[in-house]
PDB file of C-alpha atoms in Angstrom:
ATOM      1  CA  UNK A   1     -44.692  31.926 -16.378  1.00 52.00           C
ATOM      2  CA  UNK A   2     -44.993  30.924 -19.951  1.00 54.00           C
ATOM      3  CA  UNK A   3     -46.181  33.553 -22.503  1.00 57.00           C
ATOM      4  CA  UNK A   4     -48.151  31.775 -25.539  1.00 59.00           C
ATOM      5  CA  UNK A   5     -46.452  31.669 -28.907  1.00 59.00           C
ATOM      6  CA  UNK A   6     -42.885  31.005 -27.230  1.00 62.00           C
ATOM      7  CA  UNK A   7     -40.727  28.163 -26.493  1.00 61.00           C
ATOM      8  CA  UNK A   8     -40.189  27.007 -23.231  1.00 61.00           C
ATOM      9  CA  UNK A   9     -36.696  26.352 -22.049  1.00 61.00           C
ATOM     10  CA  UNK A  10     -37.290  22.678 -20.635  1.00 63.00           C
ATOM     11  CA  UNK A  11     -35.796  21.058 -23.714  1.00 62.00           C
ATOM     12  CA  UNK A  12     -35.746  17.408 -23.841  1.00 64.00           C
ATOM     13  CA  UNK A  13     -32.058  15.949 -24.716  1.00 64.00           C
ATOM     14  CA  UNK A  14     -31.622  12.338 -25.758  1.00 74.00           C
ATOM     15  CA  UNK A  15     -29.051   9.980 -24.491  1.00 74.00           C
ATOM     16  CA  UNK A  16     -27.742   7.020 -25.205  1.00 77.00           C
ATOM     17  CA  UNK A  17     -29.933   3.822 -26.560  1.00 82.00           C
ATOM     18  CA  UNK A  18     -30.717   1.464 -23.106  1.00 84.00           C
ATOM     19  CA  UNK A  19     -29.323  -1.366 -25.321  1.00 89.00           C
ATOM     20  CA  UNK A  20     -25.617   0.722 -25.725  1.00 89.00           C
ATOM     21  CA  UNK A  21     -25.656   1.893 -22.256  1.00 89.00           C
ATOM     22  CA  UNK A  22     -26.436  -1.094 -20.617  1.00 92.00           C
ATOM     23  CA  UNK A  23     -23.775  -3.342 -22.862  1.00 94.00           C
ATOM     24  CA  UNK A  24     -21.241  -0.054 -21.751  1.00 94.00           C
ATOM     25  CA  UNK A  25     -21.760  -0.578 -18.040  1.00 95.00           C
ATOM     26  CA  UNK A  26     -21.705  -4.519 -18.773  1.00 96.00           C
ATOM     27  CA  UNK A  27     -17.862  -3.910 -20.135  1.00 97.00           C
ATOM     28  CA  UNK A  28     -16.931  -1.575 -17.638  1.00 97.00           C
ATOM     29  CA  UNK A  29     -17.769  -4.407 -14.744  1.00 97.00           C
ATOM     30  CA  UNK A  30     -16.190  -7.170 -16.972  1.00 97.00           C
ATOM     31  CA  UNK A  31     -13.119  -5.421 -17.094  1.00 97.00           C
ATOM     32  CA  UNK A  32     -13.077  -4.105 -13.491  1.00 96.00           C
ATOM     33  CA  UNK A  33     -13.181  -7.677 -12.310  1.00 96.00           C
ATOM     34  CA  UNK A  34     -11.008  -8.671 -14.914  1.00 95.00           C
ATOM     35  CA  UNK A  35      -8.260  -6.179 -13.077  1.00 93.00           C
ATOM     36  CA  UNK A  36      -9.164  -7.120 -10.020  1.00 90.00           C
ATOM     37  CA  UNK A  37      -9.028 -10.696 -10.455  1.00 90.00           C
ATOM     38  CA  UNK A  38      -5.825 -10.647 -12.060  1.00 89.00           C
ATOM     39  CA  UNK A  39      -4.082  -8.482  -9.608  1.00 83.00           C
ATOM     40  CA  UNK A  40      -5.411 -11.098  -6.958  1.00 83.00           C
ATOM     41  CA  UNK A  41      -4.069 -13.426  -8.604  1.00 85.00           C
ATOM     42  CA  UNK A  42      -0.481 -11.623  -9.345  1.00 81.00           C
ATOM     43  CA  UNK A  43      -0.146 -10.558  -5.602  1.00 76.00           C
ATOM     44  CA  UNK A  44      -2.486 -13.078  -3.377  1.00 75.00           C
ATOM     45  CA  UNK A  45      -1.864 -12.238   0.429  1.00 70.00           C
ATOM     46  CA  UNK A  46       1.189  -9.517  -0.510  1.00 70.00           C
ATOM     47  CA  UNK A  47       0.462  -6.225  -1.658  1.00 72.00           C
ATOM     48  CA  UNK A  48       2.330  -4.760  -4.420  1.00 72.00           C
ATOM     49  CA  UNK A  49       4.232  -2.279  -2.026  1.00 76.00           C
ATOM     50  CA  UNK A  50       5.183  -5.037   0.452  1.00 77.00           C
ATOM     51  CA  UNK A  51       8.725  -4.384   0.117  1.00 80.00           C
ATOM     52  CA  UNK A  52       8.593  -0.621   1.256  1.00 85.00           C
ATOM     53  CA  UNK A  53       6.010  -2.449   4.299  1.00 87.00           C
ATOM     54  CA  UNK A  54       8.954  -4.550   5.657  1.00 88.00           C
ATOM     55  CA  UNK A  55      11.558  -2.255   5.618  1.00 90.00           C
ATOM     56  CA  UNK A  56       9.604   0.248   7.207  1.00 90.00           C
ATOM     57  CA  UNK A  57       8.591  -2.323  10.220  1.00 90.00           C
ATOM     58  CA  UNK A  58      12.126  -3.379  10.482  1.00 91.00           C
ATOM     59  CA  UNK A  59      13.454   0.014  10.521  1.00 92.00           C
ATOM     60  CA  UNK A  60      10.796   1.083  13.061  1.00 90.00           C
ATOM     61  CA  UNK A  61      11.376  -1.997  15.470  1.00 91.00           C
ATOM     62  CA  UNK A  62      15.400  -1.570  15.239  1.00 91.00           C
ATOM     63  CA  UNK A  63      14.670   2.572  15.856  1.00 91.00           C
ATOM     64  CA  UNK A  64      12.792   1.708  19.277  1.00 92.00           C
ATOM     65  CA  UNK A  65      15.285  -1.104  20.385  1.00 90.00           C
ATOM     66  CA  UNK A  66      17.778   1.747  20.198  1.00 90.00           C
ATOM     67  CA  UNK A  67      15.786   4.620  21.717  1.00 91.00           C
ATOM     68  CA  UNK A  68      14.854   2.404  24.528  1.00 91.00           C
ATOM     69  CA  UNK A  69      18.329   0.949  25.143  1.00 87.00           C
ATOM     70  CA  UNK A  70      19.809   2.478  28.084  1.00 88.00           C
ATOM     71  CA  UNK A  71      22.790   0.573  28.334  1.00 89.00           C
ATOM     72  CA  UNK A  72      23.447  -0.378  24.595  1.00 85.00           C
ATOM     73  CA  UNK A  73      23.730  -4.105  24.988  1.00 90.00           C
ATOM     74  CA  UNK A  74      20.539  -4.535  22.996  1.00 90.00           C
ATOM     75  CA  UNK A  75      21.879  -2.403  20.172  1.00 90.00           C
ATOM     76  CA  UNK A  76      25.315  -4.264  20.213  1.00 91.00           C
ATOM     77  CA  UNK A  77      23.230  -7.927  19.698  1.00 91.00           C
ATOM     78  CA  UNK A  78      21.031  -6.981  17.003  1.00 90.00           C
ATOM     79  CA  UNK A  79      23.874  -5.496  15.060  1.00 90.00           C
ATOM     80  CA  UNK A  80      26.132  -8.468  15.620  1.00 92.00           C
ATOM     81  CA  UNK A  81      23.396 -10.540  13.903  1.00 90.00           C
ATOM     82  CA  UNK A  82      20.131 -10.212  16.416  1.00 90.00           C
ATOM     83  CA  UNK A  83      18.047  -9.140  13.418  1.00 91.00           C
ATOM     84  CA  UNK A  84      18.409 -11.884  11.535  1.00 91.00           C
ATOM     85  CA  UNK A  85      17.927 -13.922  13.992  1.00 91.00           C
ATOM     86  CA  UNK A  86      14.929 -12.283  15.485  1.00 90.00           C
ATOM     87  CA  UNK A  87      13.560 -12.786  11.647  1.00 90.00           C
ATOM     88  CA  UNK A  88      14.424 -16.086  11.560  1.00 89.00           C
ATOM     89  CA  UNK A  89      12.638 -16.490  15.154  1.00 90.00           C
ATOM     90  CA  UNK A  90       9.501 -15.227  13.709  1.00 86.00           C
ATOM     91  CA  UNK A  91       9.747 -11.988  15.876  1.00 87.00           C
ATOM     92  CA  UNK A  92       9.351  -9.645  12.647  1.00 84.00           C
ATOM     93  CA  UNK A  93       5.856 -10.393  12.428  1.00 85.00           C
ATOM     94  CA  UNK A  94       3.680 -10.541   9.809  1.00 85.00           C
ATOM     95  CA  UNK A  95       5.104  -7.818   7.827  1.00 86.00           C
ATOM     96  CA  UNK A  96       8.531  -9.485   7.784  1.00 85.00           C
ATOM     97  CA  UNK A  97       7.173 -11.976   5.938  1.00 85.00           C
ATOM     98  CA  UNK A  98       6.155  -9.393   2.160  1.00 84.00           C
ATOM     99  CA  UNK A  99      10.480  -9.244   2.647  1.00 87.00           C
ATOM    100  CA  UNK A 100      12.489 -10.825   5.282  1.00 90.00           C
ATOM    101  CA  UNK A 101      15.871  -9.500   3.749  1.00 91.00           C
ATOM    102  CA  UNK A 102      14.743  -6.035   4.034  1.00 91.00           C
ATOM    103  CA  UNK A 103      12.965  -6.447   6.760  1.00 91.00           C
ATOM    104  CA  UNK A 104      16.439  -7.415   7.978  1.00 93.00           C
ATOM    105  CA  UNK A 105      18.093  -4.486   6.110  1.00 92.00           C
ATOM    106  CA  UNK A 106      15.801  -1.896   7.906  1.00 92.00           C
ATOM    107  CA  UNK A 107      16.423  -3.113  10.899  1.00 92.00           C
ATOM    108  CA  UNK A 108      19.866  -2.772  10.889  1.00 92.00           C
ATOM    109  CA  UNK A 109      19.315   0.511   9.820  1.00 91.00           C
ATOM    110  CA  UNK A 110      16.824   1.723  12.569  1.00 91.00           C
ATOM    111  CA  UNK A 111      19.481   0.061  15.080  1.00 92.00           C
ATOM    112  CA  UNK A 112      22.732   2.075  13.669  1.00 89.00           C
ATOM    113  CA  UNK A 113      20.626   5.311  13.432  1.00 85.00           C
ATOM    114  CA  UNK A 114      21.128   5.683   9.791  1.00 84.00           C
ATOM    115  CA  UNK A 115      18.187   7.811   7.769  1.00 83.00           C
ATOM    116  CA  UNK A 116      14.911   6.043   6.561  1.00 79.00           C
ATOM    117  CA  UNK A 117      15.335   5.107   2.849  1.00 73.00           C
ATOM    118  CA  UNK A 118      12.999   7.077   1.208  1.00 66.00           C
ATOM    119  CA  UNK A 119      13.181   9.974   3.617  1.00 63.00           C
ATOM    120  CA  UNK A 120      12.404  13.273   2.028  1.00 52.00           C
ATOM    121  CA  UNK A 121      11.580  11.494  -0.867  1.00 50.00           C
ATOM    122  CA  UNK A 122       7.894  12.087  -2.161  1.00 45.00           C
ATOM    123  CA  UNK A 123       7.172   8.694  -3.714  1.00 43.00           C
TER     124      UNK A 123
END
């Protein structure tokens, strides 16, 4: 309820002319795709943390050849050189390919038993 004589509280506040808010959002989107383009462009197919991607998968494919080993044969090849050469093969997959040398490293890695890299680091 109103009383007469007294001000409401709906107070109208102005913003920004249409013609600087719309040239705002039109340099916000310009530089968004500039950003995006360029990191497109920079990276293609790889992502930026594709090295920490193929160690990881290496790691984790040499930690389950050695968990599932029974008799240790496996885990004897790959660390005589069955990494690489499972690399080379193509076995490493797609992920092998943002790194192949680390992919390589964490395999060797995950094979011997030896920690994860970053482990207990908060990165």
């Amino acid at each position: 309820m109103v009383l007469l004589g007294q001000q409401t509280a709906l107070v109208r506040h102005r913003g920004p002319r249409r013609r600087v808010f719309w040239s705002t959002v039109a340099a916000a989107v310009t530089l968004a795709l500039a950003v995006g383009g360029h990191a497109i462009r920079t990276y293609d197919e790889r992502p930026p943390w594709g090295s920490d991607i193929a160690y990881e998968a290496g790691y984790l494919q040499g930690n389950r050849v050695r968990h599932h080993d029974r008799t240790g044969d496996r885990v004897r090849d790959l660390m005589a050189g069955g990494c690489a050469r499972m690399e080379a093969e193509g076995l490493g997959g797609r992920k092998a390919t943002h790194n192949p040398a680390l992919w390589v490293a964490g395999c060797l890695d995950g094979v011997a038993g030896r920690p994860f890299r970053h482990q207990g680091l908060a990165y």
